[in-house]
Amino acid sequence: MISIEGLSKFFTSNKNKITAVDDLTLDINEGEIFGVIGYSGAGKSTFVRLLNRLEEPSAGKIVIDEQEITAMNSNQLRIARQEIGMIFQHFNLLWSRTVKDNIAFPLEIAGVSRSKREERVQQLIDLVGLGGRENAYPSQLSGGQKQRVGIARALANNPKVLLCDEATSALDPETTNSILDLLVDINEKLGLTIILITHEMHVIRKICNQVAVMEEGKVVEQGDVLDVFLRPKQVVTKRFVEQVMGTNEEDDGVAYLIDIYERGKLIRLHFVGETTNQALISQVAKKFAIEINILQGKITQTQAGAYGTLFVQVDGESNEIDKAVEFITNETSVELEVVRDVDGTIS
């Protein structure tokens, strides 16, 4: 659906060359919700603005639905943009227009007749849950309602792709969840490809199928959301995952727990999908002559299933501990990592 090859963007400031996006290559499948995450300055917002050429690329190639966006002249690009909707962090609504007139604006520009505009606007108002607010002005709306207007407006011309640039970062957590639920609903009903830019890992966790992690203009890690949660490779990715899971052994809380237990093995267990429902702790405690102390843990949901991490201390005779570790490793689908061994060695 979307193919990006060698995409770069350079800026010049005080005669210094600044690289915002650096030789980025990605493929995004049709109909998926693809997340791009990074801290401020990572280049993610510049990247998403390059896709519809709100920013002009310095190098590289963008193909959307077999159309090479980077090769288009201004007239061709104007037509192509009708199939690429975009929503923004700060809504970008026309404050002198009502809800329905804001939504109708792209249709006016496209030359759609009044009767067809009115029909389409009403469809979109119903889709985003703004019934009864058609004649309200942006100043009379909550943040979540404003973003729903922005989403409806972005969908006015039946786009194939929806770009979301920090679409929920100006909203409170409850409103954020309602907007994310709406995006999932739109994705399922319309088969829309959504590219979502964010610096919040819980947004990625909640609705994305795939995620790319950006740092210093590059994609440093990419994959299925569940795989990235389970096996983050880069330091920046681990930091994002820890935002959601809160199970970093370097944090003060876990470090304290590690320090006070001086015997046995300290183990981190990774649960994925159906394994999160297994009664593993009680099963192992009954099967082997060991004691298990649960130190810290959390289970969270992703679009692909549940993911959980549990820190435990296992105490007892060393041969019984080794048997329990071997059993978990070889006889279950739970992944096991020894954080500290009986001799105090940190893994």
CSV table of C-alpha atoms in Angstrom, one decimal:
chain,number,residue,atom,x,y,z
A,1,MET,CA,0.0,0.0,0.0
A,2,ILE,CA,2.7,2.5,1.1
A,3,SER,CA,6.3,2.1,0.1
A,4,ILE,CA,9.0,4.6,1.4
A,5,GLU,CA,12.5,4.3,0.1
A,6,GLY,CA,15.5,6.4,1.2
A,7,LEU,CA,13.4,9.2,2.5
A,8,SER,CA,15.4,12.2,3.9
A,9,LYS,CA,14.8,15.7,5.0
A,10,PHE,CA,17.5,18.3,5.6
A,11,PHE,CA,17.0,21.8,7.1
A,12,THR,CA,19.6,24.6,7.1
A,13,SER,CA,19.9,26.7,10.3
A,14,ASN,CA,22.7,29.4,10.6
A,15,LYS,CA,24.5,27.7,7.7
A,16,ASN,CA,24.4,24.3,9.6
A,17,LYS,CA,22.8,21.3,8.0
A,18,ILE,CA,20.2,19.6,10.2
A,19,THR,CA,19.0,16.1,9.3
A,20,ALA,CA,15.4,15.7,10.5
A,21,VAL,CA,14.7,12.4,8.6
A,22,ASP,CA,17.7,10.2,7.6
A,23,ASP,CA,17.5,7.7,4.8
A,24,LEU,CA,14.2,6.1,6.0
A,25,THR,CA,12.8,3.0,4.3
A,26,LEU,CA,9.5,1.5,5.3
A,27,ASP,CA,6.6,-0.6,3.9
A,28,ILE,CA,3.1,-0.2,5.4
A,29,ASN,CA,0.4,-2.7,4.5
A,30,GLU,CA,-3.0,-1.7,3.4
A,31,GLY,CA,-5.7,-1.5,6.1
A,32,GLU,CA,-3.3,-1.6,9.1
A,33,ILE,CA,-2.8,0.8,11.9
A,34,PHE,CA,0.9,1.6,11.8
A,35,GLY,CA,2.4,3.5,14.8
A,36,VAL,CA,5.5,5.6,14.7
A,37,ILE,CA,6.9,6.5,18.1
A,38,GLY,CA,9.8,8.7,19.2
A,39,TYR,CA,10.8,11.3,21.7
A,40,SER,CA,10.8,15.0,20.8
A,41,GLY,CA,13.2,15.8,18.0
A,42,ALA,CA,13.2,12.2,16.7
A,43,GLY,CA,11.9,13.4,13.3
A,44,LYS,CA,8.5,11.6,13.5
A,45,SER,CA,6.3,14.7,12.8
A,46,THR,CA,8.5,15.7,9.9
A,47,PHE,CA,8.3,12.2,8.6
A,48,VAL,CA,4.5,12.2,8.5
A,49,ARG,CA,4.4,15.6,6.8
A,50,LEU,CA,6.6,14.3,4.1
A,51,LEU,CA,4.1,11.6,3.2
A,52,ASN,CA,1.6,14.2,1.8
A,53,ARG,CA,4.4,16.7,0.9
A,54,LEU,CA,3.4,19.3,3.5
A,55,GLU,CA,7.2,19.1,3.8
A,56,GLU,CA,9.1,18.6,0.6
A,57,PRO,CA,11.6,15.6,0.8
A,58,SER,CA,15.3,16.3,0.3
A,59,ALA,CA,15.7,12.8,-1.1
A,60,GLY,CA,13.9,9.6,-1.5
A,61,LYS,CA,10.7,8.1,-2.9
A,62,ILE,CA,7.1,7.7,-1.6
A,63,VAL,CA,4.6,5.5,-3.3
A,64,ILE,CA,1.0,5.4,-2.0
A,65,ASP,CA,-1.5,3.0,-3.7
A,66,GLU,CA,0.8,2.7,-6.7
A,67,GLN,CA,1.1,6.5,-7.1
A,68,GLU,CA,4.6,8.0,-6.7
A,69,ILE,CA,3.8,11.1,-4.5
A,70,THR,CA,7.4,12.4,-4.8
A,71,ALA,CA,7.2,12.6,-8.6
A,72,MET,CA,3.9,14.6,-8.8
A,73,ASN,CA,3.5,18.2,-10.0
A,74,SER,CA,1.4,20.6,-7.9
A,75,ASN,CA,-1.9,19.8,-9.8
A,76,GLN,CA,-1.4,16.0,-9.5
A,77,LEU,CA,-0.5,16.4,-5.8
A,78,ARG,CA,-3.6,18.4,-5.1
A,79,ILE,CA,-5.8,15.6,-6.5
A,80,ALA,CA,-3.7,12.9,-4.7
A,81,ARG,CA,-4.1,14.7,-1.3
A,82,GLN,CA,-7.8,14.1,-1.5
A,83,GLU,CA,-7.0,10.4,-0.8
A,84,ILE,CA,-4.7,11.3,2.2
A,85,GLY,CA,-6.6,12.7,5.2
A,86,MET,CA,-4.7,14.2,8.1
A,87,ILE,CA,-5.6,15.1,11.7
A,88,PHE,CA,-3.4,17.3,14.0
A,89,GLN,CA,-2.6,17.7,17.6
A,90,HIS,CA,-4.3,21.1,17.9
A,91,PHE,CA,-7.3,20.4,15.7
A,92,ASN,CA,-6.7,23.2,13.1
A,93,LEU,CA,-10.4,24.0,12.9
A,94,LEU,CA,-11.9,27.1,11.3
A,95,TRP,CA,-13.2,29.0,14.3
A,96,SER,CA,-15.8,31.0,12.4
A,97,ARG,CA,-17.5,27.9,11.0
A,98,THR,CA,-19.8,25.5,12.6
A,99,VAL,CA,-19.2,21.8,13.0
A,100,LYS,CA,-21.0,20.9,9.8
A,101,ASP,CA,-19.3,23.7,7.9
A,102,ASN,CA,-15.9,22.7,9.1
A,103,ILE,CA,-16.5,19.1,7.9
A,104,ALA,CA,-17.9,20.4,4.6
A,105,PHE,CA,-14.9,22.6,3.8
A,106,PRO,CA,-12.8,20.0,2.0
A,107,LEU,CA,-15.9,19.0,-0.1
A,108,GLU,CA,-16.4,22.7,-1.1
A,109,ILE,CA,-12.8,22.9,-2.3
A,110,ALA,CA,-13.3,19.6,-4.2
A,111,GLY,CA,-16.3,21.1,-6.0
A,112,VAL,CA,-18.9,18.7,-4.5
A,113,SER,CA,-22.5,19.9,-5.0
A,114,ARG,CA,-24.4,21.2,-2.0
A,115,SER,CA,-26.9,18.3,-1.8
A,116,LYS,CA,-24.1,15.7,-1.9
A,117,ARG,CA,-22.1,17.7,0.7
A,118,GLU,CA,-24.9,17.8,3.1
A,119,GLU,CA,-25.5,14.1,2.7
A,120,ARG,CA,-21.8,13.3,3.3
A,121,VAL,CA,-21.5,15.6,6.2
A,122,GLN,CA,-24.4,14.0,8.0
A,123,GLN,CA,-22.9,10.5,7.4
A,124,LEU,CA,-19.6,11.7,9.0
A,125,ILE,CA,-21.3,13.4,11.9
A,126,ASP,CA,-23.1,10.1,12.7
A,127,LEU,CA,-19.8,8.2,12.2
A,128,VAL,CA,-17.8,10.2,14.7
A,129,GLY,CA,-20.6,10.6,17.3
A,130,LEU,CA,-21.4,14.3,17.0
A,131,GLY,CA,-25.1,14.1,16.5
A,132,GLY,CA,-26.8,17.2,17.9
A,133,ARG,CA,-23.7,19.3,17.7
A,134,GLU,CA,-23.9,20.1,14.0
A,135,ASN,CA,-24.5,23.9,14.5
A,136,ALA,CA,-22.0,24.4,17.4
A,137,TYR,CA,-18.8,26.4,16.9
A,138,PRO,CA,-15.4,25.1,17.9
A,139,SER,CA,-15.3,27.4,21.0
A,140,GLN,CA,-18.4,25.6,22.3
A,141,LEU,CA,-16.8,22.1,22.0
A,142,SER,CA,-14.6,20.0,24.3
A,143,GLY,CA,-11.2,18.9,23.2
A,144,GLY,CA,-12.5,15.5,22.3
A,145,GLN,CA,-15.3,16.9,20.3
A,146,LYS,CA,-13.0,19.2,18.4
A,147,GLN,CA,-10.8,16.2,17.5
A,148,ARG,CA,-13.9,14.3,16.3
A,149,VAL,CA,-14.6,17.2,14.0
A,150,GLY,CA,-11.0,17.1,12.8
A,151,ILE,CA,-11.4,13.3,12.1
A,152,ALA,CA,-14.7,13.8,10.3
A,153,ARG,CA,-13.2,16.6,8.1
A,154,ALA,CA,-10.2,14.4,7.3
A,155,LEU,CA,-12.5,11.6,6.1
A,156,ALA,CA,-14.7,13.9,4.0
A,157,ASN,CA,-13.2,12.9,0.6
A,158,ASN,CA,-13.1,9.2,1.4
A,159,PRO,CA,-9.4,9.0,1.8
A,160,LYS,CA,-7.5,5.7,1.6
A,161,VAL,CA,-4.9,6.8,4.1
A,162,LEU,CA,-5.3,8.8,7.4
A,163,LEU,CA,-2.3,10.5,8.9
A,164,CYS,CA,-2.5,11.3,12.6
A,165,ASP,CA,0.2,13.7,14.0
A,166,GLU,CA,0.1,13.5,17.8
A,167,ALA,CA,-3.7,13.4,17.5
A,168,THR,CA,-4.3,12.6,21.2
A,169,SER,CA,-1.4,14.3,23.0
A,170,ALA,CA,-3.5,17.4,23.8
A,171,LEU,CA,-6.3,15.3,25.4
A,172,ASP,CA,-6.9,13.9,28.8
A,173,PRO,CA,-6.5,10.1,29.3
A,174,GLU,CA,-10.3,9.3,29.2
A,175,THR,CA,-10.8,11.4,26.0
A,176,THR,CA,-7.7,9.9,24.5
A,177,ASN,CA,-9.1,6.4,24.9
A,178,SER,CA,-12.4,7.4,23.3
A,179,ILE,CA,-10.6,8.9,20.3
A,180,LEU,CA,-8.4,5.8,20.0
A,181,ASP,CA,-11.5,3.6,20.1
A,182,LEU,CA,-13.0,5.8,17.3
A,183,LEU,CA,-9.9,5.4,15.1
A,184,VAL,CA,-10.1,1.6,15.6
A,185,ASP,CA,-13.8,1.7,14.6
A,186,ILE,CA,-13.1,3.8,11.5
A,187,ASN,CA,-10.2,1.4,10.5
A,188,GLU,CA,-12.5,-1.6,10.8
A,189,LYS,CA,-15.6,0.0,9.1
A,190,LEU,CA,-13.7,1.8,6.2
A,191,GLY,CA,-10.7,-0.4,5.8
A,192,LEU,CA,-8.6,2.7,6.1
A,193,THR,CA,-4.8,2.6,6.5
A,194,ILE,CA,-3.8,4.7,9.5
A,195,ILE,CA,-0.4,6.1,10.3
A,196,LEU,CA,-0.2,7.3,13.8
A,197,ILE,CA,2.6,9.5,15.2
A,198,THR,CA,3.0,9.6,19.0
A,199,HIS,CA,5.4,9.8,21.8
A,200,GLU,CA,3.1,7.7,24.1
A,201,MET,CA,3.6,4.0,24.2
A,202,HIS,CA,0.2,3.3,25.6
A,203,VAL,CA,-1.3,4.7,22.3
A,204,ILE,CA,0.8,2.2,20.3
A,205,ARG,CA,-0.2,-0.6,22.7
A,206,LYS,CA,-3.9,0.1,22.5
A,207,ILE,CA,-4.5,0.3,18.7
A,208,CYS,CA,-1.5,-0.4,16.5
A,209,ASN,CA,-0.6,-3.5,14.6
A,210,GLN,CA,2.9,-2.5,13.7
A,211,VAL,CA,5.3,0.0,15.2
A,212,ALA,CA,8.4,1.8,14.1
A,213,VAL,CA,10.7,3.5,16.7
A,214,MET,CA,12.5,6.6,15.5
A,215,GLU,CA,15.6,8.2,17.0
A,216,GLU,CA,17.6,11.0,15.4
A,217,GLY,CA,15.7,10.8,12.2
A,218,LYS,CA,16.2,7.0,11.7
A,219,VAL,CA,14.0,4.0,12.3
A,220,VAL,CA,16.0,2.1,14.9
A,221,GLU,CA,13.5,-0.7,15.5
A,222,GLN,CA,10.4,-2.0,13.8
A,223,GLY,CA,8.0,-4.9,14.1
A,224,ASP,CA,4.7,-6.3,15.4
A,225,VAL,CA,3.7,-4.4,18.5
A,226,LEU,CA,3.6,-7.6,20.6
A,227,ASP,CA,7.0,-8.7,19.4
A,228,VAL,CA,8.5,-5.2,20.2
A,229,PHE,CA,6.9,-5.3,23.7
A,230,LEU,CA,8.3,-8.8,24.3
A,231,ARG,CA,11.8,-8.3,22.9
A,232,PRO,CA,12.7,-4.6,22.7
A,233,LYS,CA,16.3,-4.4,21.3
A,234,GLN,CA,17.2,-0.7,21.4
A,235,VAL,CA,17.6,1.3,24.6
A,236,VAL,CA,15.0,3.8,23.4
A,237,THR,CA,12.5,1.1,22.7
A,238,LYS,CA,13.1,-0.4,26.2
A,239,ARG,CA,12.4,2.9,27.7
A,240,PHE,CA,9.1,3.2,25.9
A,241,VAL,CA,8.0,-0.3,26.9
A,242,GLU,CA,8.9,0.4,30.5
A,243,GLN,CA,6.5,3.4,30.4
A,244,VAL,CA,3.6,1.0,30.0
A,245,MET,CA,4.9,-2.0,31.9
A,246,GLY,CA,6.7,-0.3,34.8
A,247,THR,CA,9.0,-3.3,35.3
A,248,ASN,CA,12.5,-2.1,34.8
A,249,GLU,CA,15.0,-3.7,37.1
A,250,GLU,CA,17.0,-0.5,37.0
A,251,ASP,CA,14.1,1.5,38.6
A,252,ASP,CA,14.4,2.2,42.3
A,253,GLY,CA,11.5,0.0,43.3
A,254,VAL,CA,12.7,-3.1,41.5
A,255,ALA,CA,16.3,-2.5,42.5
A,256,TYR,CA,15.3,-2.3,46.1
A,257,LEU,CA,13.4,-5.6,45.9
A,258,ILE,CA,16.4,-7.2,44.2
A,259,ASP,CA,18.7,-6.0,47.0
A,260,ILE,CA,16.7,-7.3,49.9
A,261,TYR,CA,16.6,-10.9,48.5
A,262,GLU,CA,20.0,-12.4,48.9
A,263,ARG,CA,19.1,-16.1,48.2
A,264,GLY,CA,17.8,-18.1,45.3
A,265,LYS,CA,17.2,-16.8,41.8
A,266,LEU,CA,15.6,-13.6,40.8
A,267,ILE,CA,13.6,-14.3,37.7
A,268,ARG,CA,11.7,-12.3,35.1
A,269,LEU,CA,8.8,-14.2,33.4
A,270,HIS,CA,7.3,-13.0,30.1
A,271,PHE,CA,3.7,-14.0,29.4
A,272,VAL,CA,2.3,-13.6,25.9
A,273,GLY,CA,-1.3,-14.2,24.7
A,274,GLU,CA,-3.0,-17.2,26.3
A,275,THR,CA,-0.1,-17.8,28.6
A,276,THR,CA,-1.2,-14.8,30.7
A,277,ASN,CA,-4.1,-17.0,31.9
A,278,GLN,CA,-1.9,-19.9,33.0
A,279,ALA,CA,-1.7,-20.7,36.8
A,280,LEU,CA,2.1,-21.1,36.4
A,281,ILE,CA,3.2,-19.9,39.8
A,282,SER,CA,1.0,-22.3,41.8
A,283,GLN,CA,1.7,-25.1,39.3
A,284,VAL,CA,5.5,-24.8,39.8
A,285,ALA,CA,5.2,-24.3,43.6
A,286,LYS,CA,3.3,-27.6,43.9
A,287,LYS,CA,5.6,-29.5,41.5
A,288,PHE,CA,8.9,-28.6,43.1
A,289,ALA,CA,10.2,-28.1,46.6
A,290,ILE,CA,10.7,-24.3,46.3
A,291,GLU,CA,9.2,-21.1,47.5
A,292,ILE,CA,8.2,-18.3,45.1
A,293,ASN,CA,7.8,-14.7,46.1
A,294,ILE,CA,6.1,-12.4,43.6
A,295,LEU,CA,8.0,-9.1,43.6
A,296,GLN,CA,6.4,-7.1,40.9
A,297,GLY,CA,4.4,-7.6,37.7
A,298,LYS,CA,1.9,-6.2,35.3
A,299,ILE,CA,-0.3,-7.5,32.4
A,300,THR,CA,-1.4,-5.2,29.6
A,301,GLN,CA,-3.3,-5.6,26.4
A,302,THR,CA,-2.1,-5.0,22.8
A,303,GLN,CA,-4.1,-5.3,19.6
A,304,ALA,CA,-2.4,-8.7,19.1
A,305,GLY,CA,-3.1,-10.1,22.5
A,306,ALA,CA,-2.0,-9.8,26.2
A,307,TYR,CA,1.6,-9.3,27.3
A,308,GLY,CA,2.8,-9.6,30.9
A,309,THR,CA,6.0,-9.4,32.9
A,310,LEU,CA,6.4,-10.8,36.4
A,311,PHE,CA,9.5,-10.5,38.7
A,312,VAL,CA,9.7,-13.4,41.2
A,313,GLN,CA,12.2,-14.7,43.7
A,314,VAL,CA,12.7,-18.4,43.8
A,315,ASP,CA,14.2,-19.9,47.0
A,316,GLY,CA,15.1,-23.5,47.9
A,317,GLU,CA,17.8,-26.1,47.2
A,318,SER,CA,19.7,-25.2,44.1
A,319,ASN,CA,18.9,-28.5,42.3
A,320,GLU,CA,15.2,-27.9,42.9
A,321,ILE,CA,15.4,-24.3,41.6
A,322,ASP,CA,17.3,-25.6,38.5
A,323,LYS,CA,14.6,-28.2,37.9
A,324,ALA,CA,11.9,-25.5,38.2
A,325,VAL,CA,13.7,-23.2,35.8
A,326,GLU,CA,14.2,-26.1,33.3
A,327,PHE,CA,10.5,-27.0,33.6
A,328,ILE,CA,9.4,-23.4,32.8
A,329,THR,CA,11.9,-23.1,30.0
A,330,ASN,CA,11.2,-26.4,28.3
A,331,GLU,CA,7.6,-27.4,29.2
A,332,THR,CA,5.7,-24.1,29.0
A,333,SER,CA,5.4,-21.2,26.5
A,334,VAL,CA,6.4,-18.7,29.2
A,335,GLU,CA,9.7,-17.0,28.5
A,336,LEU,CA,12.1,-16.9,31.5
A,337,GLU,CA,15.1,-14.7,32.2
A,338,VAL,CA,17.3,-15.0,35.2
A,339,VAL,CA,18.0,-11.5,36.6
A,340,ARG,CA,20.3,-12.6,39.4
A,341,ASP,CA,21.6,-16.1,40.3
A,342,VAL,CA,22.2,-17.6,43.7
A,343,ASP,CA,25.7,-16.3,43.8
A,344,GLY,CA,24.5,-12.7,43.4
A,345,THR,CA,25.6,-12.4,39.8
A,346,ILE,CA,23.4,-10.0,37.8
A,347,SER,CA,22.6,-11.4,34.4
